Amino acid sequence: MNIKRTSDYGMFKTHPENRKINSAHVDRIKISLSKKSLMKDLPILVARDGRTIIDGQHRLEAARQLQYPVYYAVAEDATPEDVGLINSVAKQWAQSDYFEHYCVKKLPSYLRLRDFMRTHGLTLAWAVKILAKTTMANQAVVNAGIYEGFTRGTWTYPENDFAAHQWIENYEKFKSAAGCDAASVANALVTMSRNPSFSWERLLSKVSEFSGKVRPTGKAPTDVVMLEEIYNYHMKPAQRVYFSRHK
């Protein structure tokens, strides 16, 4: 492949099927290029017209902003119409990529999230889920907005995260008492604890007596049923609470 070099950024053109320029992605590339420029090893790919970008519009923009020379190669067999095909198999940014990017930019909400994760040893997905489901009152809002604005840098950390910290402390007690740390059980407990009638004290007491009954199924809905039976064990009908169904 013949790799060419230019500083004429205007010679290139995008195609309607090119992905929209993501400023966060451009900033991330700029940070990488400022440490070590690998533009020659990762040239921009253009169609056989020599101008239409097939892959690399973010690298081009990063180079333009840094005033770095651009390295590009012509894909002799590719036409501008192949842009959609190339983009369909291109790697998309994951939530973790955006998270790292906005931490580098020192956005307060993302830095607080990082501190929360480090304090409790949580993954990004689990931290965001716990924060959302312990601080949002409406389930519909939770389902629709758990990552609302996350990729745009507008996600906001809850003003009061006490409930999230408390939930994790109680879950640690549960793990110790039940001898269980299955993801499906944790998700089941998230569902159960959102019910106003749920009591961690009652559950922990029951689990301490019948820890052998905590047998994860690998599916949160069925684990809710399993934990529900433990929660209601030897309770009078009027004192029973059903989290999986209405009774």
JSON list of C-alpha atoms in Angstrom, two decimals:
[
{"chain": "A", "resi": 1, "resn": "MET", "atom": "CA", "xyz": [0.00, 0.00, 0.00]},
{"chain": "A", "resi": 2, "resn": "ASN", "atom": "CA", "xyz": [1.40, 3.37, -1.06]},
{"chain": "A", "resi": 3, "resn": "ILE", "atom": "CA", "xyz": [1.17, 5.78, 1.90]},
{"chain": "A", "resi": 4, "resn": "LYS", "atom": "CA", "xyz": [1.21, 9.47, 1.07]},
{"chain": "A", "resi": 5, "resn": "ARG", "atom": "CA", "xyz": [1.68, 12.53, 3.27]},
{"chain": "A", "resi": 6, "resn": "THR", "atom": "CA", "xyz": [0.01, 15.92, 3.13]},
{"chain": "A", "resi": 7, "resn": "SER", "atom": "CA", "xyz": [-0.79, 18.97, 5.23]},
{"chain": "A", "resi": 8, "resn": "ASP", "atom": "CA", "xyz": [-3.61, 19.98, 2.90]},
{"chain": "A", "resi": 9, "resn": "TYR", "atom": "CA", "xyz": [-6.50, 19.02, 5.17]},
{"chain": "A", "resi": 10, "resn": "GLY", "atom": "CA", "xyz": [-8.99, 20.56, 2.74]},
{"chain": "A", "resi": 11, "resn": "MET", "atom": "CA", "xyz": [-8.22, 18.07, -0.01]},
{"chain": "A", "resi": 12, "resn": "PHE", "atom": "CA", "xyz": [-10.31, 15.42, 1.75]},
{"chain": "A", "resi": 13, "resn": "LYS", "atom": "CA", "xyz": [-14.07, 15.14, 1.76]},
{"chain": "A", "resi": 14, "resn": "THR", "atom": "CA", "xyz": [-16.48, 13.09, 3.83]},
{"chain": "A", "resi": 15, "resn": "HIS", "atom": "CA", "xyz": [-19.29, 10.90, 2.59]},
{"chain": "A", "resi": 16, "resn": "PRO", "atom": "CA", "xyz": [-22.89, 11.11, 3.88]},
{"chain": "A", "resi": 17, "resn": "GLU", "atom": "CA", "xyz": [-22.47, 7.62, 5.33]},
{"chain": "A", "resi": 18, "resn": "ASN", "atom": "CA", "xyz": [-19.41, 8.62, 7.37]},
{"chain": "A", "resi": 19, "resn": "ARG", "atom": "CA", "xyz": [-20.14, 8.61, 11.09]},
{"chain": "A", "resi": 20, "resn": "LYS", "atom": "CA", "xyz": [-20.63, 12.08, 12.55]},
{"chain": "A", "resi": 21, "resn": "ILE", "atom": "CA", "xyz": [-17.51, 13.59, 14.09]},
{"chain": "A", "resi": 22, "resn": "ASN", "atom": "CA", "xyz": [-17.52, 12.89, 17.82]},
{"chain": "A", "resi": 23, "resn": "SER", "atom": "CA", "xyz": [-15.55, 15.61, 19.61]},
{"chain": "A", "resi": 24, "resn": "ALA", "atom": "CA", "xyz": [-14.83, 13.31, 22.55]},
{"chain": "A", "resi": 25, "resn": "HIS", "atom": "CA", "xyz": [-13.30, 10.76, 20.18]},
{"chain": "A", "resi": 26, "resn": "VAL", "atom": "CA", "xyz": [-11.21, 13.48, 18.51]},
{"chain": "A", "resi": 27, "resn": "ASP", "atom": "CA", "xyz": [-9.93, 14.68, 21.89]},
{"chain": "A", "resi": 28, "resn": "ARG", "atom": "CA", "xyz": [-8.97, 11.14, 22.85]},
{"chain": "A", "resi": 29, "resn": "ILE", "atom": "CA", "xyz": [-7.00, 10.72, 19.62]},
{"chain": "A", "resi": 30, "resn": "LYS", "atom": "CA", "xyz": [-5.27, 14.07, 20.20]},
{"chain": "A", "resi": 31, "resn": "ILE", "atom": "CA", "xyz": [-4.15, 12.92, 23.64]},
{"chain": "A", "resi": 32, "resn": "SER", "atom": "CA", "xyz": [-2.79, 9.73, 22.11]},
{"chain": "A", "resi": 33, "resn": "LEU", "atom": "CA", "xyz": [-1.04, 11.57, 19.27]},
{"chain": "A", "resi": 34, "resn": "SER", "atom": "CA", "xyz": [0.54, 14.06, 21.66]},
{"chain": "A", "resi": 35, "resn": "LYS", "atom": "CA", "xyz": [2.21, 11.12, 23.43]},
{"chain": "A", "resi": 36, "resn": "LYS", "atom": "CA", "xyz": [3.31, 9.36, 20.27]},
{"chain": "A", "resi": 37, "resn": "SER", "atom": "CA", "xyz": [2.20, 10.03, 16.73]},
{"chain": "A", "resi": 38, "resn": "LEU", "atom": "CA", "xyz": [1.36, 6.83, 14.89]},
{"chain": "A", "resi": 39, "resn": "MET", "atom": "CA", "xyz": [-0.40, 8.52, 11.99]},
{"chain": "A", "resi": 40, "resn": "LYS", "atom": "CA", "xyz": [1.99, 6.94, 9.50]},
{"chain": "A", "resi": 41, "resn": "ASP", "atom": "CA", "xyz": [1.25, 3.48, 10.90]},
{"chain": "A", "resi": 42, "resn": "LEU", "atom": "CA", "xyz": [-2.50, 4.16, 10.92]},
{"chain": "A", "resi": 43, "resn": "PRO", "atom": "CA", "xyz": [-3.07, 6.08, 7.69]},
{"chain": "A", "resi": 44, "resn": "ILE", "atom": "CA", "xyz": [-6.40, 7.50, 6.68]},
{"chain": "A", "resi": 45, "resn": "LEU", "atom": "CA", "xyz": [-8.07, 5.36, 4.05]},
{"chain": "A", "resi": 46, "resn": "VAL", "atom": "CA", "xyz": [-9.61, 7.10, 1.05]},
{"chain": "A", "resi": 47, "resn": "ALA", "atom": "CA", "xyz": [-11.57, 5.80, -1.91]},
{"chain": "A", "resi": 48, "resn": "ARG", "atom": "CA", "xyz": [-10.01, 5.46, -5.32]},
{"chain": "A", "resi": 49, "resn": "ASP", "atom": "CA", "xyz": [-11.05, 9.03, -6.14]},
{"chain": "A", "resi": 50, "resn": "GLY", "atom": "CA", "xyz": [-8.22, 10.02, -3.78]},
{"chain": "A", "resi": 51, "resn": "ARG", "atom": "CA", "xyz": [-10.39, 12.33, -1.70]},
{"chain": "A", "resi": 52, "resn": "THR", "atom": "CA", "xyz": [-13.39, 10.59, -0.11]},
{"chain": "A", "resi": 53, "resn": "ILE", "atom": "CA", "xyz": [-12.61, 9.33, 3.36]},
{"chain": "A", "resi": 54, "resn": "ILE", "atom": "CA", "xyz": [-13.58, 5.72, 3.89]},
{"chain": "A", "resi": 55, "resn": "ASP", "atom": "CA", "xyz": [-12.02, 5.39, 7.33]},
{"chain": "A", "resi": 56, "resn": "GLY", "atom": "CA", "xyz": [-10.20, 7.92, 9.52]},
{"chain": "A", "resi": 57, "resn": "GLN", "atom": "CA", "xyz": [-12.25, 11.11, 9.65]},
{"chain": "A", "resi": 58, "resn": "HIS", "atom": "CA", "xyz": [-11.58, 11.41, 13.39]},
{"chain": "A", "resi": 59, "resn": "ARG", "atom": "CA", "xyz": [-7.83, 11.00, 12.89]},
{"chain": "A", "resi": 60, "resn": "LEU", "atom": "CA", "xyz": [-7.95, 13.65, 10.17]},
{"chain": "A", "resi": 61, "resn": "GLU", "atom": "CA", "xyz": [-9.72, 16.12, 12.45]},
{"chain": "A", "resi": 62, "resn": "ALA", "atom": "CA", "xyz": [-7.31, 15.40, 15.31]},
{"chain": "A", "resi": 63, "resn": "ALA", "atom": "CA", "xyz": [-4.33, 15.96, 12.99]},
{"chain": "A", "resi": 64, "resn": "ARG", "atom": "CA", "xyz": [-5.88, 19.17, 11.66]},
{"chain": "A", "resi": 65, "resn": "GLN", "atom": "CA", "xyz": [-6.40, 20.57, 15.17]},
{"chain": "A", "resi": 66, "resn": "LEU", "atom": "CA", "xyz": [-2.84, 19.66, 16.16]},
{"chain": "A", "resi": 67, "resn": "GLN", "atom": "CA", "xyz": [-1.46, 20.82, 12.81]},
{"chain": "A", "resi": 68, "resn": "TYR", "atom": "CA", "xyz": [0.17, 17.44, 12.28]},
{"chain": "A", "resi": 69, "resn": "PRO", "atom": "CA", "xyz": [0.77, 16.10, 8.78]},
{"chain": "A", "resi": 70, "resn": "VAL", "atom": "CA", "xyz": [-1.75, 13.56, 7.54]},
{"chain": "A", "resi": 71, "resn": "TYR", "atom": "CA", "xyz": [-0.78, 10.18, 6.18]},
{"chain": "A", "resi": 72, "resn": "TYR", "atom": "CA", "xyz": [-3.25, 8.54, 3.85]},
{"chain": "A", "resi": 73, "resn": "ALA", "atom": "CA", "xyz": [-3.56, 5.61, 1.50]},
{"chain": "A", "resi": 74, "resn": "VAL", "atom": "CA", "xyz": [-5.82, 5.01, -1.48]},
{"chain": "A", "resi": 75, "resn": "ALA", "atom": "CA", "xyz": [-7.89, 1.84, -1.39]},
{"chain": "A", "resi": 76, "resn": "GLU", "atom": "CA", "xyz": [-7.88, 1.03, -5.08]},
{"chain": "A", "resi": 77, "resn": "ASP", "atom": "CA", "xyz": [-10.83, -1.37, -4.87]},
{"chain": "A", "resi": 78, "resn": "ALA", "atom": "CA", "xyz": [-12.99, 0.82, -2.65]},
{"chain": "A", "resi": 79, "resn": "THR", "atom": "CA", "xyz": [-15.53, 3.34, -3.86]},
{"chain": "A", "resi": 80, "resn": "PRO", "atom": "CA", "xyz": [-17.29, 6.09, -1.88]},
{"chain": "A", "resi": 81, "resn": "GLU", "atom": "CA", "xyz": [-20.31, 3.79, -1.76]},
{"chain": "A", "resi": 82, "resn": "ASP", "atom": "CA", "xyz": [-18.34, 1.37, 0.42]},
{"chain": "A", "resi": 83, "resn": "VAL", "atom": "CA", "xyz": [-18.21, 3.83, 3.32]},
{"chain": "A", "resi": 84, "resn": "GLY", "atom": "CA", "xyz": [-21.34, 2.39, 4.93]},
{"chain": "A", "resi": 85, "resn": "LEU", "atom": "CA", "xyz": [-19.92, -1.13, 4.78]},
{"chain": "A", "resi": 86, "resn": "ILE", "atom": "CA", "xyz": [-16.63, -0.05, 6.37]},
{"chain": "A", "resi": 87, "resn": "ASN", "atom": "CA", "xyz": [-18.40, 1.87, 9.16]},
{"chain": "A", "resi": 88, "resn": "SER", "atom": "CA", "xyz": [-20.73, -1.02, 9.89]},
{"chain": "A", "resi": 89, "resn": "VAL", "atom": "CA", "xyz": [-17.79, -3.17, 11.03]},
{"chain": "A", "resi": 90, "resn": "ALA", "atom": "CA", "xyz": [-15.73, -0.38, 12.64]},
{"chain": "A", "resi": 91, "resn": "LYS", "atom": "CA", "xyz": [-15.21, -0.57, 16.39]},
{"chain": "A", "resi": 92, "resn": "GLN", "atom": "CA", "xyz": [-17.56, 1.70, 18.29]},
{"chain": "A", "resi": 93, "resn": "TRP", "atom": "CA", "xyz": [-16.60, 3.48, 21.48]},
{"chain": "A", "resi": 94, "resn": "ALA", "atom": "CA", "xyz": [-17.72, 1.71, 24.63]},
{"chain": "A", "resi": 95, "resn": "GLN", "atom": "CA", "xyz": [-19.09, 3.47, 27.71]},
{"chain": "A", "resi": 96, "resn": "SER", "atom": "CA", "xyz": [-15.73, 2.84, 29.39]},
{"chain": "A", "resi": 97, "resn": "ASP", "atom": "CA", "xyz": [-13.96, 4.76, 26.62]},
{"chain": "A", "resi": 98, "resn": "TYR", "atom": "CA", "xyz": [-16.15, 7.80, 27.19]},
{"chain": "A", "resi": 99, "resn": "PHE", "atom": "CA", "xyz": [-15.73, 7.44, 30.95]},
{"chain": "A", "resi": 100, "resn": "GLU", "atom": "CA", "xyz": [-11.93, 7.48, 30.70]},
{"chain": "A", "resi": 101, "resn": "HIS", "atom": "CA", "xyz": [-12.07, 10.40, 28.29]},
{"chain": "A", "resi": 102, "resn": "TYR", "atom": "CA", "xyz": [-14.20, 12.59, 30.54]},
{"chain": "A", "resi": 103, "resn": "CYS", "atom": "CA", "xyz": [-12.09, 11.69, 33.56]},
{"chain": "A", "resi": 104, "resn": "VAL", "atom": "CA", "xyz": [-9.06, 12.96, 31.65]},
{"chain": "A", "resi": 105, "resn": "LYS", "atom": "CA", "xyz": [-11.00, 16.15, 30.96]},
{"chain": "A", "resi": 106, "resn": "LYS", "atom": "CA", "xyz": [-11.69, 16.30, 34.74]},
{"chain": "A", "resi": 107, "resn": "LEU", "atom": "CA", "xyz": [-15.47, 16.59, 34.49]},
{"chain": "A", "resi": 108, "resn": "PRO", "atom": "CA", "xyz": [-16.71, 16.59, 38.14]},
{"chain": "A", "resi": 109, "resn": "SER", "atom": "CA", "xyz": [-19.47, 13.99, 37.78]},
{"chain": "A", "resi": 110, "resn": "TYR", "atom": "CA", "xyz": [-17.15, 11.49, 36.10]},
{"chain": "A", "resi": 111, "resn": "LEU", "atom": "CA", "xyz": [-14.44, 12.04, 38.69]},
{"chain": "A", "resi": 112, "resn": "ARG", "atom": "CA", "xyz": [-16.96, 11.46, 41.50]},
{"chain": "A", "resi": 113, "resn": "LEU", "atom": "CA", "xyz": [-18.09, 8.30, 39.75]},
{"chain": "A", "resi": 114, "resn": "ARG", "atom": "CA", "xyz": [-14.47, 7.13, 39.57]},
{"chain": "A", "resi": 115, "resn": "ASP", "atom": "CA", "xyz": [-14.04, 7.76, 43.29]},
{"chain": "A", "resi": 116, "resn": "PHE", "atom": "CA", "xyz": [-17.25, 5.83, 44.00]},
{"chain": "A", "resi": 117, "resn": "MET", "atom": "CA", "xyz": [-16.01, 2.91, 41.91]},
{"chain": "A", "resi": 118, "resn": "ARG", "atom": "CA", "xyz": [-12.62, 2.87, 43.63]},
{"chain": "A", "resi": 119, "resn": "THR", "atom": "CA", "xyz": [-14.13, 3.13, 47.11]},
{"chain": "A", "resi": 120, "resn": "HIS", "atom": "CA", "xyz": [-16.25, 0.03, 46.60]},
{"chain": "A", "resi": 121, "resn": "GLY", "atom": "CA", "xyz": [-14.24, -1.85, 43.98]},
{"chain": "A", "resi": 122, "resn": "LEU", "atom": "CA", "xyz": [-17.03, -1.67, 41.39]},
{"chain": "A", "resi": 123, "resn": "THR", "atom": "CA", "xyz": [-17.07, -1.95, 37.63]},
{"chain": "A", "resi": 124, "resn": "LEU", "atom": "CA", "xyz": [-18.36, 1.02, 35.64]},
{"chain": "A", "resi": 125, "resn": "ALA", "atom": "CA", "xyz": [-21.60, -0.73, 34.66]},
{"chain": "A", "resi": 126, "resn": "TRP", "atom": "CA", "xyz": [-22.37, -1.86, 38.20]},
{"chain": "A", "resi": 127, "resn": "ALA", "atom": "CA", "xyz": [-21.52, 1.54, 39.74]},
{"chain": "A", "resi": 128, "resn": "VAL", "atom": "CA", "xyz": [-23.79, 3.43, 37.35]},
{"chain": "A", "resi": 129, "resn": "LYS", "atom": "CA", "xyz": [-26.58, 0.90, 37.90]},
{"chain": "A", "resi": 130, "resn": "ILE", "atom": "CA", "xyz": [-26.41, 1.11, 41.70]},
{"chain": "A", "resi": 131, "resn": "LEU", "atom": "CA", "xyz": [-26.31, 4.90, 41.65]},
{"chain": "A", "resi": 132, "resn": "ALA", "atom": "CA", "xyz": [-29.27, 5.06, 39.29]},
{"chain": "A", "resi": 133, "resn": "LYS", "atom": "CA", "xyz": [-31.46, 2.46, 40.93]},
{"chain": "A", "resi": 134, "resn": "THR", "atom": "CA", "xyz": [-30.90, 3.68, 44.50]},
{"chain": "A", "resi": 135, "resn": "THR", "atom": "CA", "xyz": [-31.33, 7.38, 43.80]},
{"chain": "A", "resi": 136, "resn": "MET", "atom": "CA", "xyz": [-34.03, 7.47, 41.09]},
{"chain": "A", "resi": 137, "resn": "ALA", "atom": "CA", "xyz": [-37.56, 7.06, 42.35]},
{"chain": "A", "resi": 138, "resn": "ASN", "atom": "CA", "xyz": [-39.30, 6.25, 39.07]},
{"chain": "A", "resi": 139, "resn": "GLN", "atom": "CA", "xyz": [-38.50, 2.89, 37.45]},
{"chain": "A", "resi": 140, "resn": "ALA", "atom": "CA", "xyz": [-39.37, 4.20, 33.98]},
{"chain": "A", "resi": 141, "resn": "VAL", "atom": "CA", "xyz": [-36.81, 6.97, 34.42]},
{"chain": "A", "resi": 142, "resn": "VAL", "atom": "CA", "xyz": [-34.25, 4.42, 35.57]},
{"chain": "A", "resi": 143, "resn": "ASN", "atom": "CA", "xyz": [-34.76, 2.24, 32.52]},
{"chain": "A", "resi": 144, "resn": "ALA", "atom": "CA", "xyz": [-34.67, 5.16, 30.10]},
{"chain": "A", "resi": 145, "resn": "GLY", "atom": "CA", "xyz": [-31.95, 7.25, 31.66]},
{"chain": "A", "resi": 146, "resn": "ILE", "atom": "CA", "xyz": [-29.36, 5.13, 33.44]},
{"chain": "A", "resi": 147, "resn": "TYR", "atom": "CA", "xyz": [-26.72, 6.40, 30.96]},
{"chain": "A", "resi": 148, "resn": "GLU", "atom": "CA", "xyz": [-28.52, 9.56, 29.91]},
{"chain": "A", "resi": 149, "resn": "GLY", "atom": "CA", "xyz": [-25.96, 12.00, 28.53]},
{"chain": "A", "resi": 150, "resn": "PHE", "atom": "CA", "xyz": [-23.03, 9.70, 29.42]},
{"chain": "A", "resi": 151, "resn": "THR", "atom": "CA", "xyz": [-21.41, 9.72, 25.98]},
{"chain": "A", "resi": 152, "resn": "ARG", "atom": "CA", "xyz": [-21.96, 13.47, 25.56]},
{"chain": "A", "resi": 153, "resn": "GLY", "atom": "CA", "xyz": [-20.28, 14.39, 28.83]},
{"chain": "A", "resi": 154, "resn": "THR", "atom": "CA", "xyz": [-23.52, 15.67, 30.36]},
{"chain": "A", "resi": 155, "resn": "TRP", "atom": "CA", "xyz": [-24.22, 12.73, 32.70]},
{"chain": "A", "resi": 156, "resn": "THR", "atom": "CA", "xyz": [-24.63, 13.93, 36.26]},
{"chain": "A", "resi": 157, "resn": "TYR", "atom": "CA", "xyz": [-23.62, 12.22, 39.48]},
{"chain": "A", "resi": 158, "resn": "PRO", "atom": "CA", "xyz": [-26.45, 12.17, 42.07]},
{"chain": "A", "resi": 159, "resn": "GLU", "atom": "CA", "xyz": [-26.42, 15.09, 44.48]},
{"chain": "A", "resi": 160, "resn": "ASN", "atom": "CA", "xyz": [-26.96, 12.66, 47.36]},
{"chain": "A", "resi": 161, "resn": "ASP", "atom": "CA", "xyz": [-25.32, 9.25, 47.03]},
{"chain": "A", "resi": 162, "resn": "PHE", "atom": "CA", "xyz": [-25.93, 8.11, 50.61]},
{"chain": "A", "resi": 163, "resn": "ALA", "atom": "CA", "xyz": [-28.48, 5.49, 49.54]},
{"chain": "A", "resi": 164, "resn": "ALA", "atom": "CA", "xyz": [-25.99, 3.98, 47.08]},
{"chain": "A", "resi": 165, "resn": "HIS", "atom": "CA", "xyz": [-23.23, 3.70, 49.69]},
{"chain": "A", "resi": 166, "resn": "GLN", "atom": "CA", "xyz": [-25.72, 2.22, 52.17]},
{"chain": "A", "resi": 167, "resn": "TRP", "atom": "CA", "xyz": [-26.96, -0.32, 49.62]},
{"chain": "A", "resi": 168, "resn": "ILE", "atom": "CA", "xyz": [-23.43, -1.55, 49.00]},
{"chain": "A", "resi": 169, "resn": "GLU", "atom": "CA", "xyz": [-22.70, -1.82, 52.73]},
{"chain": "A", "resi": 170, "resn": "ASN", "atom": "CA", "xyz": [-25.83, -3.92, 53.19]},
{"chain": "A", "resi": 171, "resn": "TYR", "atom": "CA", "xyz": [-24.98, -6.05, 50.19]},
{"chain": "A", "resi": 172, "resn": "GLU", "atom": "CA", "xyz": [-21.53, -6.75, 51.66]},
{"chain": "A", "resi": 173, "resn": "LYS", "atom": "CA", "xyz": [-23.26, -7.98, 54.84]},
{"chain": "A", "resi": 174, "resn": "PHE", "atom": "CA", "xyz": [-25.54, -10.14, 52.72]},
{"chain": "A", "resi": 175, "resn": "LYS", "atom": "CA", "xyz": [-22.60, -11.70, 50.86]},
{"chain": "A", "resi": 176, "resn": "SER", "atom": "CA", "xyz": [-20.93, -12.53, 54.16]},
{"chain": "A", "resi": 177, "resn": "ALA", "atom": "CA", "xyz": [-24.07, -14.06, 55.66]},
{"chain": "A", "resi": 178, "resn": "ALA", "atom": "CA", "xyz": [-25.15, -15.96, 52.54]},
{"chain": "A", "resi": 179, "resn": "GLY", "atom": "CA", "xyz": [-21.74, -16.92, 51.23]},
{"chain": "A", "resi": 180, "resn": "CYS", "atom": "CA", "xyz": [-22.91, -15.82, 47.82]},
{"chain": "A", "resi": 181, "resn": "ASP", "atom": "CA", "xyz": [-21.77, -13.17, 45.35]},
{"chain": "A", "resi": 182, "resn": "ALA", "atom": "CA", "xyz": [-23.65, -14.06, 42.17]},
{"chain": "A", "resi": 183, "resn": "ALA", "atom": "CA", "xyz": [-24.50, -11.25, 39.73]},
{"chain": "A", "resi": 184, "resn": "SER", "atom": "CA", "xyz": [-28.06, -12.54, 39.30]},
{"chain": "A", "resi": 185, "resn": "VAL", "atom": "CA", "xyz": [-28.60, -12.38, 43.08]},
{"chain": "A", "resi": 186, "resn": "ALA", "atom": "CA", "xyz": [-27.20, -8.86, 43.23]},
{"chain": "A", "resi": 187, "resn": "ASN", "atom": "CA", "xyz": [-29.54, -7.77, 40.46]},
{"chain": "A", "resi": 188, "resn": "ALA", "atom": "CA", "xyz": [-32.44, -9.46, 42.23]},
{"chain": "A", "resi": 189, "resn": "LEU", "atom": "CA", "xyz": [-31.62, -7.52, 45.40]},
{"chain": "A", "resi": 190, "resn": "VAL", "atom": "CA", "xyz": [-31.56, -4.26, 43.43]},
{"chain": "A", "resi": 191, "resn": "THR", "atom": "CA", "xyz": [-35.13, -5.02, 42.34]},
{"chain": "A", "resi": 192, "resn": "MET", "atom": "CA", "xyz": [-36.27, -6.03, 45.81]},
{"chain": "A", "resi": 193, "resn": "SER", "atom": "CA", "xyz": [-34.67, -3.12, 47.62]},
{"chain": "A", "resi": 194, "resn": "ARG", "atom": "CA", "xyz": [-36.55, -0.62, 45.47]},
{"chain": "A", "resi": 195, "resn": "ASN", "atom": "CA", "xyz": [-39.79, -1.81, 47.07]},
{"chain": "A", "resi": 196, "resn": "PRO", "atom": "CA", "xyz": [-40.65, 0.53, 49.99]},
{"chain": "A", "resi": 197, "resn": "SER", "atom": "CA", "xyz": [-41.62, -2.51, 52.10]},
{"chain": "A", "resi": 198, "resn": "PHE", "atom": "CA", "xyz": [-38.21, -4.12, 51.76]},
{"chain": "A", "resi": 199, "resn": "SER", "atom": "CA", "xyz": [-36.07, -4.39, 54.91]},
{"chain": "A", "resi": 200, "resn": "TRP", "atom": "CA", "xyz": [-32.39, -5.28, 54.77]},
{"chain": "A", "resi": 201, "resn": "GLU", "atom": "CA", "xyz": [-32.48, -6.11, 58.49]},
{"chain": "A", "resi": 202, "resn": "ARG", "atom": "CA", "xyz": [-35.21, -8.68, 57.95]},
{"chain": "A", "resi": 203, "resn": "LEU", "atom": "CA", "xyz": [-33.49, -10.25, 54.96]},
{"chain": "A", "resi": 204, "resn": "LEU", "atom": "CA", "xyz": [-30.12, -10.46, 56.73]},
{"chain": "A", "resi": 205, "resn": "SER", "atom": "CA", "xyz": [-31.76, -12.08, 59.73]},
{"chain": "A", "resi": 206, "resn": "LYS", "atom": "CA", "xyz": [-33.46, -14.71, 57.56]},
{"chain": "A", "resi": 207, "resn": "VAL", "atom": "CA", "xyz": [-30.35, -15.37, 55.49]},
{"chain": "A", "resi": 208, "resn": "SER", "atom": "CA", "xyz": [-28.26, -15.87, 58.64]},
{"chain": "A", "resi": 209, "resn": "GLU", "atom": "CA", "xyz": [-30.66, -18.63, 59.65]},
{"chain": "A", "resi": 210, "resn": "PHE", "atom": "CA", "xyz": [-31.04, -20.24, 56.25]},
{"chain": "A", "resi": 211, "resn": "SER", "atom": "CA", "xyz": [-27.89, -19.35, 54.27]},
{"chain": "A", "resi": 212, "resn": "GLY", "atom": "CA", "xyz": [-27.97, -22.75, 52.59]},
{"chain": "A", "resi": 213, "resn": "LYS", "atom": "CA", "xyz": [-31.17, -21.75, 50.83]},
{"chain": "A", "resi": 214, "resn": "VAL", "atom": "CA", "xyz": [-29.42, -19.02, 48.80]},
{"chain": "A", "resi": 215, "resn": "ARG", "atom": "CA", "xyz": [-28.87, -20.88, 45.56]},
{"chain": "A", "resi": 216, "resn": "PRO", "atom": "CA", "xyz": [-28.38, -18.59, 42.53]},
{"chain": "A", "resi": 217, "resn": "THR", "atom": "CA", "xyz": [-30.11, -19.59, 39.32]},
{"chain": "A", "resi": 218, "resn": "GLY", "atom": "CA", "xyz": [-28.20, -17.21, 37.09]},
{"chain": "A", "resi": 219, "resn": "LYS", "atom": "CA", "xyz": [-31.36, -15.25, 36.30]},
{"chain": "A", "resi": 220, "resn": "ALA", "atom": "CA", "xyz": [-32.40, -12.24, 38.36]},
{"chain": "A", "resi": 221, "resn": "PRO", "atom": "CA", "xyz": [-36.20, -12.77, 38.08]},
{"chain": "A", "resi": 222, "resn": "THR", "atom": "CA", "xyz": [-36.00, -16.34, 39.36]},
{"chain": "A", "resi": 223, "resn": "ASP", "atom": "CA", "xyz": [-33.53, -15.30, 42.05]},
{"chain": "A", "resi": 224, "resn": "VAL", "atom": "CA", "xyz": [-36.08, -12.73, 43.23]},
{"chain": "A", "resi": 225, "resn": "VAL", "atom": "CA", "xyz": [-38.51, -15.61, 43.76]},
{"chain": "A", "resi": 226, "resn": "MET", "atom": "CA", "xyz": [-35.86, -17.60, 45.62]},
{"chain": "A", "resi": 227, "resn": "LEU", "atom": "CA", "xyz": [-34.96, -14.68, 47.91]},
{"chain": "A", "resi": 228, "resn": "GLU", "atom": "CA", "xyz": [-38.63, -13.86, 48.35]},
{"chain": "A", "resi": 229, "resn": "GLU", "atom": "CA", "xyz": [-39.23, -17.29, 49.87]},
{"chain": "A", "resi": 230, "resn": "ILE", "atom": "CA", "xyz": [-36.40, -16.74, 52.34]},
{"chain": "A", "resi": 231, "resn": "TYR", "atom": "CA", "xyz": [-37.60, -13.24, 53.13]},
{"chain": "A", "resi": 232, "resn": "ASN", "atom": "CA", "xyz": [-41.11, -14.50, 53.94]},
{"chain": "A", "resi": 233, "resn": "TYR", "atom": "CA", "xyz": [-40.06, -17.70, 55.75]},
{"chain": "A", "resi": 234, "resn": "HIS", "atom": "CA", "xyz": [-42.23, -18.29, 58.88]},
{"chain": "A", "resi": 235, "resn": "MET", "atom": "CA", "xyz": [-43.91, -14.90, 58.45]},
{"chain": "A", "resi": 236, "resn": "LYS", "atom": "CA", "xyz": [-47.63, -14.47, 58.94]},
{"chain": "A", "resi": 237, "resn": "PRO", "atom": "CA", "xyz": [-49.60, -13.86, 55.72]},
{"chain": "A", "resi": 238, "resn": "ALA", "atom": "CA", "xyz": [-50.15, -10.21, 56.60]},
{"chain": "A", "resi": 239, "resn": "GLN", "atom": "CA", "xyz": [-46.38, -9.72, 57.06]},
{"chain": "A", "resi": 240, "resn": "ARG", "atom": "CA", "xyz": [-45.31, -11.29, 53.81]},
{"chain": "A", "resi": 241, "resn": "VAL", "atom": "CA", "xyz": [-43.99, -9.12, 51.01]},
{"chain": "A", "resi": 242, "resn": "TYR", "atom": "CA", "xyz": [-43.99, -10.29, 47.40]},
{"chain": "A", "resi": 243, "resn": "PHE", "atom": "CA", "xyz": [-41.47, -8.69, 45.06]},
{"chain": "A", "resi": 244, "resn": "SER", "atom": "CA", "xyz": [-41.92, -10.91, 42.00]},
{"chain": "A", "resi": 245, "resn": "ARG", "atom": "CA", "xyz": [-45.68, -10.72, 41.69]},
{"chain": "A", "resi": 246, "resn": "HIS", "atom": "CA", "xyz": [-48.76, -9.14, 43.21]},
{"chain": "A", "resi": 247, "resn": "LYS", "atom": "CA", "xyz": [-50.58, -11.08, 45.95]}
]
